[in-house]
Amino acid sequence: MPSQEVKEIFEAMGLVAPTDVEGGLAVEDPSCGEIIARVAQDDREAAMAKVAAAHAAFLRLREVPGPVRGELVRRIGERLRQHKEPLARLVTAEMGKGIAEALGEVQEMIDICDFATGLSRSLGGRTMLSERPGHRMFEQWHPVGSVLCITAFNFPVAVWAWNAALAFVCGDPVVWKPSLKTPLTAMATHALLQPVLAEAGHGDAMQLVIGPDVEVAQALVDDPRFPLVSATGSCAMGRKVGPRVAARLGRTLLELGGNNAIIVDATADLDLAARAIAFGAAGTAGQRCTTTRRLLVAESVADALVRKVVGAYQQLAERIGDPRDPANLVGPLIDADARDQYVAAIERIEADGGEILVGGRVLDRSGYYVVPTVVAVPEGKEFPLMDQETFAPILYVRRFGTDDLDGAIAVQNQVEQGLSSAIFTDSVRAAERFWSPAGSDCGIANVNLGTSGAEIGGAFGGEKATGGGRESGSDAWKAYMRRQTCTVNGSNALPLAQGIRWE
Ligand code: UN1
């Protein structure tokens, strides 16, 4: 039997909780370590049947007018509005993020639906001037095919929504392969929203596949019926998925790890910076790809800032606990493995001469709670651990020479990932330098706000080992369509381009 809480949440959404399957995939509540459900998994054959159904749906969906597809996405957004609260509670129960953040995650789903609905009437190509008399050139964008959407545990529903809302208005079905750590939120989302498409005769355009990586995920990734594979997760995952899709010359949209830094210069508002650092580094228990993992602070303000940050962390340490309680600001890590990685990192920090200013320990209670940690790295020495992404709330602090902003930017850019970055400064020159071509090499660069918590209206993603993909806002929709360049000759002659004469 799924837990009472899970049953109640599904009921609150007008759904029936999935029945437990013997030997099924165990779903753990990270706040207490108990198994709350055992769900059925798809085998390869079942997964392939869903791929075939999605492909058949594509052949119909591609001919549905864009604004009509937009209307479907609008209704999906409406349904999410109606069920925002219980869906958020399920995110909290299964993933462990605080309820305020879980509500924000569902809001992110709603926002992208609104955004995509608007796009459905404005997606379009440009007209170019032809060099040939009486000719017209333009480009148009067509649906590309089914999208395979692989998502991670940390944003168990929002990242699917970023992809799905855009894909649907673009005319592409979506086959969703969620993290095996968070299948319940995916099942609830699917059960809630798939009927919206089904009522309009496009139910097969939304598919959910829950299955083991080797048997099922690899077969999905290799299938040419997915011209686009959109994958969110670790760099290690991306290194497996990217080459497999490339080998069949498919397209990927990769949104992988981050090792994001905040730079604080001598002119910065330190109170503002300290608050942003605490949320960026300890929010979601350090399990966002946009989490702040490194603080680079100007020597002249370092002591004052570190005092404020440590003070904020001491308050945070009082607010670790059950993510269902809105008074708690830090929930558990996702599982025992994540906790063990945190412990291993702390051990290495100490061995390598890092000074733990606050945190550095596991809470002695059931569930995977760790104390958000601030580490001063030894001055004048390399500290390689700082350049590695540990998916936990560990913030490394390094000082830089007060006038050496370029040096700080170089340290920021020396990691393999390039997702998010921020500077706190009151200097226009510093801000402009920070996001100049010689500045941050990340996909996101913020001034006077933290590295996490992006809005859906911007394109989201990053460079280097982050994978280069862009999801969500701006013109990220282009990834979900194919471009066609069209030229029409409205004249009676047949002039050749480049002035070639061939008569
Ligand atoms: C992620 O961690 O995979 O910018 C996504 C943010 C959120 C999305 C994070 N809007 O922090």
XYZ file of C-alpha atoms and ligand atoms in Angstrom:
514
model
C 0.000 0.000 0.000
C 1.287 3.478 -0.731
C 1.541 5.588 2.417
C -1.532 7.302 3.781
C -0.088 10.691 2.870
C 0.540 9.658 -0.726
C -2.987 8.281 -1.001
C -4.476 11.465 0.394
C -2.487 13.682 -1.927
C -3.527 11.715 -4.998
C -7.135 11.834 -3.804
C -6.923 15.590 -3.320
C -6.115 15.807 -7.026
C -9.037 13.525 -7.932
C -6.597 10.708 -8.719
C -6.031 7.238 -7.381
C -2.573 6.547 -6.001
C -0.704 3.834 -7.923
C -1.104 0.440 -6.305
C 2.011 -1.099 -4.880
C 3.687 -3.756 -6.966
C 5.679 -6.540 -5.381
C 9.316 -6.044 -6.291
C 8.379 -2.662 -7.770
C 10.528 0.446 -7.695
C 10.797 1.579 -4.071
C 10.086 5.253 -3.478
C 11.611 6.716 -0.377
C 10.532 9.722 1.650
C 13.879 11.460 2.239
C 12.568 13.221 5.326
C 12.378 9.918 7.228
C 13.874 7.240 4.971
C 10.648 5.245 4.837
C 9.358 3.559 1.703
C 6.153 5.318 0.676
C 5.315 3.357 -2.485
C 6.505 0.564 -4.754
C 5.635 1.425 -8.307
C 5.538 -0.665 -11.461
C 8.231 -0.136 -14.064
C 8.033 -0.366 -17.834
C 10.100 -3.008 -19.555
C 11.643 -2.385 -22.922
C 8.657 -3.653 -24.870
C 6.207 -1.445 -22.982
C 8.485 1.541 -23.445
C 8.764 0.935 -27.179
C 4.984 0.701 -27.501
C 4.763 4.153 -25.934
C 7.361 5.493 -28.353
C 5.343 4.127 -31.262
C 2.136 5.679 -29.918
C 3.873 9.034 -29.494
C 5.170 8.862 -33.027
C 1.689 8.163 -34.366
C 0.424 11.126 -32.329
C 3.112 13.292 -33.917
C 1.779 12.595 -37.402
C -1.536 14.136 -36.316
C -0.294 16.837 -33.951
C 2.010 18.380 -36.544
C -1.024 19.348 -38.625
C -2.966 20.932 -35.768
C -2.730 24.747 -35.989
C -0.265 26.245 -33.508
C -2.838 28.380 -31.655
C -5.035 25.296 -31.216
C -2.077 23.501 -29.647
C -1.592 26.620 -27.530
C -5.153 26.264 -26.279
C -4.312 22.740 -25.069
C -1.313 24.054 -23.184
C -3.477 26.811 -21.715
C -5.807 24.117 -20.364
C -2.846 22.200 -18.950
C -1.845 25.379 -17.113
C -5.400 25.762 -15.804
C -5.375 22.241 -14.442
C -2.082 22.894 -12.719
C -3.535 26.038 -11.139
C -6.401 23.971 -9.747
C -4.106 21.344 -8.265
C -1.060 23.395 -7.392
C -1.154 22.779 -3.675
C -1.459 18.953 -3.596
C 1.057 18.532 -6.399
C 3.504 20.671 -4.430
C 2.864 18.542 -1.346
C 3.755 15.462 -3.348
C 6.986 17.090 -4.536
C 7.826 17.778 -0.895
C 6.959 14.250 0.240
C 8.933 12.522 -2.473
C 11.831 14.880 -3.176
C 12.160 16.604 0.187
C 12.294 20.265 -0.850
C 10.520 22.698 1.451
C 6.849 23.303 0.745
C 7.444 26.967 -0.199
C 9.967 25.888 -2.818
C 7.702 23.078 -4.012
C 4.869 25.566 -4.530
C 7.361 27.672 -6.488
C 8.225 24.672 -8.602
C 4.585 24.079 -9.565
C 4.237 27.809 -10.207
C 7.134 27.465 -12.630
C 5.065 24.857 -14.502
C 2.118 27.247 -14.661
C 4.305 30.125 -15.811
C 5.796 28.157 -18.677
C 2.310 27.122 -19.801
C 1.288 30.784 -19.965
C 4.483 31.626 -21.808
C 4.029 28.776 -24.301
C 0.372 29.656 -24.879
C 1.443 33.148 -25.916
C 4.184 31.720 -28.110
C 1.660 29.557 -29.942
C 0.434 32.659 -31.754
C 3.814 34.206 -32.308
C 6.212 31.420 -33.301
C 7.535 32.426 -36.624
C 10.385 32.830 -39.022
C 11.880 35.830 -40.693
C 11.786 37.111 -44.224
C 15.108 37.720 -45.945
C 15.806 39.945 -48.950
C 16.665 37.946 -52.045
C 19.457 39.034 -54.376
C 17.389 37.852 -57.336
C 14.669 40.033 -58.915
C 11.107 38.914 -58.196
C 12.233 36.385 -55.588
C 11.199 36.127 -51.990
C 13.007 34.228 -49.216
C 11.629 33.308 -45.852
C 12.043 30.687 -43.221
C 9.405 28.648 -41.492
C 9.503 26.424 -38.446
C 7.846 23.020 -38.358
C 7.331 20.453 -35.605
C 10.391 18.233 -35.384
C 8.993 14.982 -33.947
C 8.721 13.293 -30.568
C 10.944 14.651 -27.824
C 12.523 12.354 -25.272
C 12.607 14.293 -22.008
C 14.892 12.919 -19.290
C 14.554 14.736 -15.983
C 16.384 14.753 -12.654
C 15.088 14.331 -9.110
C 15.776 17.875 -7.962
C 13.137 19.567 -10.115
C 10.931 16.533 -10.552
C 8.088 18.317 -12.361
C 9.153 21.817 -13.462
C 11.854 20.737 -15.879
C 9.452 18.383 -17.642
C 7.005 21.284 -17.904
C 9.617 23.609 -19.440
C 10.154 21.026 -22.133
C 6.615 19.779 -22.522
C 4.858 23.145 -22.743
C 7.200 24.281 -25.503
C 7.174 20.918 -27.262
C 3.374 20.762 -27.349
C 2.914 24.239 -28.810
C 5.648 23.386 -31.298
C 3.659 20.282 -32.312
C 5.915 17.646 -30.731
C 4.781 14.792 -28.467
C 6.831 14.221 -25.313
C 7.965 10.920 -23.871
C 8.998 11.572 -20.293
C 11.639 9.489 -18.537
C 11.739 10.872 -14.984
C 14.359 10.164 -12.352
C 13.843 6.806 -10.663
C 14.073 8.698 -7.379
C 10.911 10.687 -8.071
C 8.434 8.567 -10.050
C 5.358 9.482 -7.997
C 5.363 13.163 -8.899
C 5.764 12.175 -12.546
C 2.885 9.702 -12.317
C 0.633 12.271 -10.669
C 1.548 14.946 -13.222
C 0.881 12.544 -16.060
C -2.427 11.342 -14.633
C -3.508 14.924 -14.030
C -2.575 16.383 -17.397
C -2.749 13.600 -19.956
C -6.592 13.689 -19.996
C -6.422 17.305 -21.174
C -4.727 16.123 -24.354
C -6.859 12.970 -24.529
C -10.093 15.016 -24.532
C -8.823 16.744 -27.648
C -7.852 13.436 -29.279
C -4.117 13.819 -28.675
C -3.684 11.715 -25.549
C -0.807 9.730 -27.004
C 1.256 12.891 -27.336
C 1.992 12.683 -23.603
C 3.801 9.531 -22.525
C 5.460 8.523 -19.300
C 8.097 5.792 -19.173
C 9.434 4.653 -15.819
C 12.164 2.129 -16.312
C 15.708 1.121 -15.491
C 18.568 2.945 -17.177
C 20.311 0.126 -18.984
C 17.292 -1.762 -20.254
C 14.927 1.100 -21.011
C 16.644 4.494 -21.037
C 19.387 3.423 -23.432
C 16.863 2.015 -25.883
C 14.947 5.291 -25.758
C 18.070 7.390 -26.259
C 19.094 5.296 -29.274
C 15.696 5.475 -30.984
C 15.684 7.608 -34.145
C 12.014 8.414 -33.616
C 13.357 11.009 -31.176
C 14.993 13.697 -33.297
C 15.536 15.591 -30.047
C 16.651 14.243 -26.681
C 16.373 16.797 -23.900
C 18.237 15.613 -20.820
C 18.670 17.289 -17.447
C 20.966 15.792 -14.823
C 24.594 15.289 -13.964
C 27.526 15.872 -16.313
C 28.184 12.126 -16.035
C 24.708 11.398 -17.373
C 25.212 13.913 -20.180
C 28.494 12.263 -21.132
C 26.594 9.025 -21.677
C 23.523 10.434 -23.416
C 25.245 13.038 -25.617
C 27.542 10.689 -27.576
C 24.801 8.065 -28.033
C 22.473 10.600 -29.620
C 25.329 12.119 -31.613
C 26.211 8.658 -32.963
C 22.841 8.572 -34.714
C 23.183 12.257 -35.611
C 20.241 13.258 -33.470
C 20.020 16.507 -31.574
C 20.428 16.929 -27.846
C 19.444 19.652 -25.464
C 21.616 19.113 -22.412
C 21.183 20.895 -19.108
C 23.820 19.393 -16.837
C 25.799 20.311 -13.752
C 26.906 23.668 -12.476
C 29.598 24.905 -10.149
C 28.284 28.395 -9.767
C 30.107 31.261 -8.094
C 29.092 34.562 -6.587
C 31.692 37.317 -6.717
C 31.393 40.052 -4.098
C 33.483 43.143 -4.700
C 34.537 45.906 -2.333
C 31.589 48.158 -3.216
C 28.865 45.550 -2.696
C 25.853 45.781 -0.399
C 26.964 43.041 1.977
C 23.578 42.462 3.623
C 21.981 41.858 0.254
C 24.859 39.605 -0.764
C 24.728 37.542 2.446
C 21.019 36.833 1.995
C 21.440 35.860 -1.631
C 24.403 33.629 -0.772
C 22.464 31.808 1.946
C 19.487 31.142 -0.331
C 21.679 30.269 -3.290
C 23.940 27.891 -1.379
C 21.611 26.304 1.176
C 18.208 26.553 -0.556
C 16.891 23.195 -1.811
C 19.610 21.774 0.476
C 22.184 22.663 -2.177
C 20.556 20.394 -4.740
C 19.879 22.810 -7.570
C 22.018 22.837 -10.671
C 22.084 26.594 -10.057
C 23.162 26.275 -6.408
C 25.900 28.679 -5.332
C 28.914 26.517 -4.585
C 31.699 29.093 -4.470
C 31.976 32.550 -2.956
C 34.770 34.760 -4.247
C 35.075 37.823 -2.058
C 37.273 40.904 -2.184
C 39.881 40.895 0.575
C 38.789 44.271 1.987
C 35.230 43.114 2.745
C 35.897 39.414 3.267
C 35.850 39.374 7.075
C 32.663 41.422 7.263
C 30.866 39.350 4.635
C 31.937 35.993 6.016
C 30.707 37.071 9.457
C 27.288 37.863 7.991
C 27.122 34.638 5.981
C 28.145 32.510 8.952
C 25.545 34.338 11.059
C 22.868 33.531 8.491
C 23.977 29.881 8.443
C 23.808 29.685 12.224
C 20.183 30.761 11.977
C 19.615 28.268 9.173
C 20.956 25.467 11.353
C 17.941 26.051 13.605
C 15.606 25.694 10.654
C 16.589 22.277 9.287
C 13.828 19.733 9.376
C 10.647 18.309 7.943
C 10.104 20.083 4.629
C 6.324 19.964 5.181
C 6.726 22.552 7.941
C 6.985 25.991 6.307
C 9.069 27.197 9.263
C 11.919 24.958 8.079
C 14.189 26.394 5.418
C 16.428 23.380 4.806
C 15.056 19.919 4.087
C 16.834 16.597 3.678
C 19.128 15.445 0.895
C 17.496 13.051 -1.530
C 18.937 9.772 -0.238
C 21.664 7.967 1.697
C 23.992 8.125 -1.267
C 23.756 11.926 -1.396
C 24.371 12.129 2.347
C 27.416 9.875 2.003
C 28.817 12.101 -0.732
C 28.402 15.100 1.565
C 30.222 13.234 4.344
C 33.019 12.202 1.986
C 33.426 15.808 0.812
C 33.617 17.076 4.401
C 36.290 14.486 5.199
C 38.326 15.537 2.194
C 37.925 19.220 2.986
C 39.420 18.616 6.407
C 42.186 16.421 5.027
C 43.075 19.070 2.435
C 43.328 21.855 5.014
C 39.988 23.594 4.460
C 38.530 25.344 7.496
C 34.901 24.532 8.232
C 33.401 27.790 9.504
C 29.925 26.418 10.130
C 28.128 23.102 9.489
C 30.029 20.057 8.359
C 27.891 17.459 10.088
C 24.974 15.129 9.578
C 21.944 15.481 11.841
C 21.498 12.530 14.122
C 17.920 11.661 13.229
C 16.060 9.644 10.625
C 16.039 11.151 7.138
C 18.995 12.553 5.223
C 19.571 15.881 6.927
C 22.916 17.612 6.775
C 23.939 21.001 8.106
C 24.646 23.642 5.441
C 28.354 24.230 5.454
C 30.715 27.118 4.787
C 34.365 26.323 4.122
C 37.266 28.785 4.005
C 39.801 27.366 1.595
C 43.476 27.830 2.468
C 44.895 31.017 0.972
C 47.530 30.898 -1.711
C 46.970 27.203 -2.400
C 45.029 25.282 -4.985
C 41.980 23.548 -3.533
C 40.827 21.121 -6.225
C 37.719 20.004 -4.326
C 36.325 23.505 -4.799
C 36.191 22.896 -8.532
C 34.090 19.746 -8.161
C 30.324 19.745 -7.893
C 29.135 17.985 -4.741
C 25.333 17.966 -4.855
C 24.936 19.157 -1.261
C 24.952 22.450 0.676
C 28.688 23.118 0.804
C 29.914 26.636 0.062
C 33.622 27.313 -0.481
C 34.944 30.798 0.224
C 38.033 32.193 -1.467
C 39.367 35.742 -1.162
C 40.711 37.781 -4.031
C 42.931 40.866 -4.120
C 40.520 43.785 -3.753
C 41.391 45.323 -7.135
C 41.763 42.042 -8.981
C 38.286 41.517 -10.434
C 39.762 39.832 -13.500
C 41.527 37.374 -11.211
C 38.235 36.575 -9.486
C 36.522 36.102 -12.839
C 39.310 33.752 -13.899
C 38.786 31.637 -10.764
C 35.064 31.659 -11.412
C 35.590 30.429 -14.958
C 38.191 27.767 -14.155
C 35.610 25.029 -13.436
C 34.461 22.663 -16.162
C 30.818 23.741 -15.952
C 29.376 27.057 -17.096
C 25.816 27.357 -15.862
C 25.175 30.313 -13.571
C 27.152 33.190 -12.092
C 26.594 36.401 -10.177
C 28.365 39.484 -8.926
C 27.409 41.774 -6.079
C 28.707 45.256 -6.745
C 27.615 48.871 -6.769
C 30.156 49.645 -9.461
C 28.873 49.946 -13.012
C 32.360 49.267 -14.306
C 32.662 46.034 -12.340
C 29.236 44.858 -13.479
C 30.011 45.625 -17.108
C 33.370 43.881 -16.861
C 31.678 40.873 -15.225
C 29.379 40.185 -18.169
C 31.611 41.473 -20.933
C 33.052 38.958 -23.452
C 36.078 38.723 -21.128
C 33.846 38.126 -18.118
C 31.685 35.254 -16.912
C 31.633 32.297 -19.300
C 28.288 31.056 -17.979
C 24.857 30.840 -19.578
C 23.442 32.968 -16.757
C 25.124 36.103 -15.391
C 23.375 38.147 -12.687
C 24.177 41.411 -10.972
C 23.075 41.910 -7.366
C 21.053 38.721 -7.211
C 22.064 35.125 -6.652
C 22.843 32.300 -9.043
C 19.618 30.313 -8.586
C 15.947 31.037 -8.973
C 15.801 32.033 -12.629
C 12.486 33.101 -14.145
C 11.021 31.056 -16.985
C 11.070 33.990 -19.418
C 14.812 33.751 -20.027
C 16.599 30.978 -21.874
C 17.903 28.596 -19.212
C 21.107 26.596 -19.526
C 24.843 26.908 -19.714
C 28.099 26.332 -21.506
C 31.027 23.907 -21.376
C 30.290 20.751 -19.379
C 26.839 22.118 -18.572
C 26.012 20.953 -22.070
C 25.156 24.065 -24.078
C 21.386 23.541 -24.189
C 18.789 26.231 -23.571
C 15.344 25.469 -22.203
C 12.368 27.520 -21.110
C 12.051 31.149 -22.266
C 13.377 33.522 -24.920
C 13.833 31.633 -28.207
C 14.519 28.234 -26.597
C 11.476 26.993 -28.563
C 13.662 26.796 -31.664
C 15.255 23.605 -30.319
C 11.875 21.893 -30.588
C 11.293 22.722 -34.245
C 12.972 22.244 -37.576
C 13.807 25.240 -39.707
C 13.029 25.360 -43.377
C 14.465 28.030 -45.652
C 12.113 28.715 -48.551
C 12.636 30.704 -51.736
C 9.893 31.446 -54.236
C 10.397 32.833 -57.704
C 7.575 35.180 -58.669
C 9.190 36.304 -61.933
C 9.205 34.900 -65.463
C 12.992 34.538 -65.535
C 15.314 32.073 -63.856
C 18.207 34.141 -62.520
C 20.833 32.113 -60.654
C 22.290 33.174 -57.332
C 25.831 34.539 -57.200
C 25.251 35.941 -60.728
C 26.135 32.623 -62.355
C 25.291 32.414 -66.051
C 24.603 28.880 -67.253
C 22.914 29.025 -70.630
C 17.744 22.838 -11.864
O 18.303 22.887 -10.773
O 17.851 21.838 -12.597
O 16.992 28.774 -11.639
C 16.843 23.900 -12.363
C 16.614 27.946 -10.803
C 15.349 27.179 -11.087
C 15.636 26.014 -11.943
C 16.748 25.122 -11.492
N 14.408 28.056 -11.734
O 17.215 27.737 -9.768
